[in-house]
Structure formats: structure tokens, C-alpha cells
XYZ file of C-alpha atoms in Angstrom:
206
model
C 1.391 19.856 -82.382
C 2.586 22.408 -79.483
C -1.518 21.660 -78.081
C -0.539 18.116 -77.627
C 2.838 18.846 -76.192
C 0.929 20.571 -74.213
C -1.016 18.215 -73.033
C 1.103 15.870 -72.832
C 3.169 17.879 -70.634
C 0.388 18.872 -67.789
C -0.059 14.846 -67.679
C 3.012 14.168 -66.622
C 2.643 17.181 -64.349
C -0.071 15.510 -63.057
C 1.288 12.247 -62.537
C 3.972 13.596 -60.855
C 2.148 16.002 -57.897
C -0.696 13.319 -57.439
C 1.566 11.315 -55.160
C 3.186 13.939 -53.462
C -0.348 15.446 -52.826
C -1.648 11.585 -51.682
C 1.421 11.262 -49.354
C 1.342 14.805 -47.757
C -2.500 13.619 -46.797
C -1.726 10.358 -45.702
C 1.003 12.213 -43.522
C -1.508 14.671 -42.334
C -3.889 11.940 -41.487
C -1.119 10.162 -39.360
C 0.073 13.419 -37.721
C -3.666 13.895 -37.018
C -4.427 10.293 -35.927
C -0.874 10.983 -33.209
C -2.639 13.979 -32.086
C -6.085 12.616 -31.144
C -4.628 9.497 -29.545
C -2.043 11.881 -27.487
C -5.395 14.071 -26.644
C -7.304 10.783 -25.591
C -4.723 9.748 -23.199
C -3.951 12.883 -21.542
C -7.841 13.282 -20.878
C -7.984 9.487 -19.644
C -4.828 10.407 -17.328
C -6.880 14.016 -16.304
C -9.815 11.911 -15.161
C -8.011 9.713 -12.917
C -6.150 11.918 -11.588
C -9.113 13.990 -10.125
C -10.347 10.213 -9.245
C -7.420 10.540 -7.375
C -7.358 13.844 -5.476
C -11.406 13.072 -4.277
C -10.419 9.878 -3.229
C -7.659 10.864 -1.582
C -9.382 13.902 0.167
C -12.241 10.729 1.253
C -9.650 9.180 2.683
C -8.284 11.876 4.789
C -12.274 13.109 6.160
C -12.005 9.034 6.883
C -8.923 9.198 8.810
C -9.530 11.885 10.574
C -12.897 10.204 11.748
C -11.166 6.679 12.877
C -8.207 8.516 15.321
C -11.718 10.644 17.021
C -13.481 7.224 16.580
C -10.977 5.168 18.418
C -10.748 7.538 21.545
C -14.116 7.142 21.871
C -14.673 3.458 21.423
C -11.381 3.184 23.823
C -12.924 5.445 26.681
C -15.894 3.001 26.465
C -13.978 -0.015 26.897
C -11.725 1.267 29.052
C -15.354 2.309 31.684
C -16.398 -1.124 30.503
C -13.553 -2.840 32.472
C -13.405 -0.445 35.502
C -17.694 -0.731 35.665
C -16.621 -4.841 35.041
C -19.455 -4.181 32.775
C -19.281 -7.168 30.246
C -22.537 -6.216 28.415
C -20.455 -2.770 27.299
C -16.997 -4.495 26.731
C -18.471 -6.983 24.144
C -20.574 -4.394 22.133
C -17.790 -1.775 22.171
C -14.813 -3.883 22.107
C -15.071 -5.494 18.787
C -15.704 -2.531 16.711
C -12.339 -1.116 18.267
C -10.447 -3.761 16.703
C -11.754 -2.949 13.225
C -11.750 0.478 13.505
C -8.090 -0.421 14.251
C -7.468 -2.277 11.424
C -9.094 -0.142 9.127
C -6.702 2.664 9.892
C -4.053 0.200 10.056
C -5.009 -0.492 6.345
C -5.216 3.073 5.086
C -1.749 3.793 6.361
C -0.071 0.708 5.195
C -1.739 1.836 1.722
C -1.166 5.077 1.240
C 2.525 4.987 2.375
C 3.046 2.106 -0.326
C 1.313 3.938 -2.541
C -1.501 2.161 -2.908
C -4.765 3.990 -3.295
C -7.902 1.683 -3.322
C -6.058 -1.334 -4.725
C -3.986 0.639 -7.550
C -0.111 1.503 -7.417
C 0.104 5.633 -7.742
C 3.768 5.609 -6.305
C 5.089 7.993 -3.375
C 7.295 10.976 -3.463
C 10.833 11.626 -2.018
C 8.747 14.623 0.015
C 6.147 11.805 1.268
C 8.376 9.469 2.065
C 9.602 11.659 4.578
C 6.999 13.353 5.805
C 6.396 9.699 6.887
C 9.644 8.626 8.172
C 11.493 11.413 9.540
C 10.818 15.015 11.844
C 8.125 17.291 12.110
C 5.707 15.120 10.756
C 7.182 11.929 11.466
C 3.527 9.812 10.399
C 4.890 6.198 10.949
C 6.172 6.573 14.840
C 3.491 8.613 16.069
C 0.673 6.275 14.110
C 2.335 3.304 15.088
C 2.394 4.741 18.654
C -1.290 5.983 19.104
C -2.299 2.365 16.984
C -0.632 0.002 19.706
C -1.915 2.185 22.358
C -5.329 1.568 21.047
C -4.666 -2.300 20.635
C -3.674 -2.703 24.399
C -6.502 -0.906 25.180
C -8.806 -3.242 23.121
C -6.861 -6.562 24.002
C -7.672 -5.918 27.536
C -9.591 -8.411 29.790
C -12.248 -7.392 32.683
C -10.175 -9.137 34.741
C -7.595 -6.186 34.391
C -5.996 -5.645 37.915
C -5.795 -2.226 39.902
C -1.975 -1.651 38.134
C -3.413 -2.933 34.600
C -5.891 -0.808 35.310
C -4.329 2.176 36.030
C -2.087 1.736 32.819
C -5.756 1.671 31.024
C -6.297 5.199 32.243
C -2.619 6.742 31.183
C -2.765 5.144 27.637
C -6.870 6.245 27.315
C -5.626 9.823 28.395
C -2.986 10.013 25.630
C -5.165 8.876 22.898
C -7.939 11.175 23.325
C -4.843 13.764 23.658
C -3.144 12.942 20.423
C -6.563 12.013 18.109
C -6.135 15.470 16.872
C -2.053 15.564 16.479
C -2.695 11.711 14.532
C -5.357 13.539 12.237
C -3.352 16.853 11.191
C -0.229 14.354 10.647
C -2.249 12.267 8.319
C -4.146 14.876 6.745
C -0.686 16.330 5.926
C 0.251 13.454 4.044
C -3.113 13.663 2.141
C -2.905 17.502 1.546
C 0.882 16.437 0.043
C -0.266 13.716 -2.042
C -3.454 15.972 -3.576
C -0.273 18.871 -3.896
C 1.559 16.861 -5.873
C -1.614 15.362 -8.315
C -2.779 19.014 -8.487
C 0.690 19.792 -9.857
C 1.181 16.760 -12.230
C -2.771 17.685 -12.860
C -2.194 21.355 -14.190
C 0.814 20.524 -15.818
C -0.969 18.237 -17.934
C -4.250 20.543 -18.937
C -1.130 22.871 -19.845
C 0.071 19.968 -22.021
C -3.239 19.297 -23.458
């Protein structure tokens, strides 16, 4: 009799701790399951956000090349109209105006936030590096880009004062090609500060 109260007892022991022991695995499985999807993500956002920072620093080796790029092409053109060489001013002229564009394009981008076609915002500390003193990006890009453009928009038929206004604006961009590259490249060094930031605080997360 007391072996099959016995018994009888451990089964209901057993019917009782079997659930408990089912729904502490089923929780464990879900905790688990959080855990590897939270991993997952964090290592999807740590990729792109080294995408980021090289694409970024691509982006500032390419700026840097357009403002030395433009001085050039301008000098050319510019010699092109004072040699009234029209051979020179149509192969050098045209490439001018794209190279002007393109840097046109990469500012417009990056100070929307737009890298390569994707929204990655802009910081307060961007915003006004490119808005406001010392850096100041907008004005003095906007500046050194118009120069360019009346440089490129020019005609051999430029007269002696058009001319002469061809020289003064040629002089300051080959001046300022540097100053337009360090100001840009600061913007890029700020943006890769700020993803190397969001980037270690999220391998720290991880």
C-alpha cells in the first residue's frame, strides 16, 4: 500500500515539474532566439557601417582630386582662350563642366546626408562645420564652384577686360584647391569620427 502511494505520489510529481521544465525551455529558446537576432543585426549594422567609413574616406581622396583637377582643367581653358586656341577649348572645356558637376554632386550629397544613394543623416557638429566659421564648407565651395563655372562658360571671343577677369578668378582657384580640399576632407574626417564612434560603441554592445 505505502509502495503505491508512493508511486502514485512521484506521478503527480511528475506531472507537475514536466511543464514547468517544458516552459522554462521554451523560454530559454525564446530568450536565445532574441539574442541571436539582436547579434545578427548589430553585425549587419557593423558591416555597413565600415561600408560607410571606406566609402566615405573614397569620397574624400575623390574630392580632394576634383578641386586639384579643376585648377588644372581651368588653367587650360583659360590659355585656350588667350592662345584663341579652339582645338584646346573644346577638348578641355567639356570635361570642366563635369568635373564641376561631379563635385557639385558629392557636396549636395554628403551635406544631405546622402552617401551613394542611401540616407545616413548629418550631425548638429556637421551641419556646422558646413554652414558657419572656421570651416564654413558651403560659402567657400560654392565660391571656388562658380569661379570654376565662369571660367568654363567662357567664349574665345572673351575681350581684353573678360579676359583679364579669366586670369584673377584662374589665380584664386589654383590658390584655394588646397583650402577647398582640407575643408572637405574635414567634413569627411567628421563624418568617419562620428561612424567610428557609433562603430565602437556597437562592437562594445555586441
Amino acid at each position: 500500500m505505502d509502495n503505491i502511494d508512493e508511486s502514485a505520489t512521484m506521478y503527480k510529481l511528475e506531472q507537475s515539474t514536466l511543464p514547468r521544465i517544458r516552459n522554462y525551455y521554451r523560454l530559454g529558446a525564446f530568450i536565445l532566439l532574441i539574442i541571436l537576432s539582436i547579434n545578427f543585426y548589430i553585425s549587419n549594422i557593423l558591416i555597413t557601417t565600415e561600408d560607410h567609413t571606406v566609402a566615405l574616406i573614397n569620397i574624400s581622396e575623390r574630392q580632394r582630386s576634383l578641386s586639384q583637377r579643376i585648377a588644372l582643367l581651368s588653367n587650360q581653358v583659360v590659355t585656350s582662350i588667350n592662345n584663341n586656341d579652339g582645338v584646346s577649348h573644346t577638348l578641355f572645356n567639356p570635361e570642366l563642366g563635369d568635373l564641376i558637376i561631379e563635385m557639385q554632386t558629392f557636396h549636395n550629397d554628403l551635406f544631405n546626408g546622402i552617401l551613394f544613394g542611401e540616407k545616413i543623416g548629418i550631425s548638429d557638429k556637421i551641419y556646422q562645420m558646413y554652414t558657419s566659421k572656421p570651416v564654413d564648407v558651403n560659402r567657400r565651395l560654392d565660391l571656388y564652384l562658380n569661379t570654376a563655372r565662369s571660367i568654363q562658360t567662357a567664349t574665345l571671343k572673351a575681350s581684353d577686360n573678360e579676359k583679364d577677369k579669366l586670369s584673377v578668378n584662374l589665380t584664386y582657384l589654383i590658390n584655394n584647391s588646397r583650402t577647398i580640399s582640407g575643408a572637405l576632407d574635414s567634413i569627411v574626417t567628421q563624418y568617419d569620427r562620428e561612424y567610428s564612434q557609433n562603430l565602437s560603441l556597437l562592437r562594445n554592445t555586441k
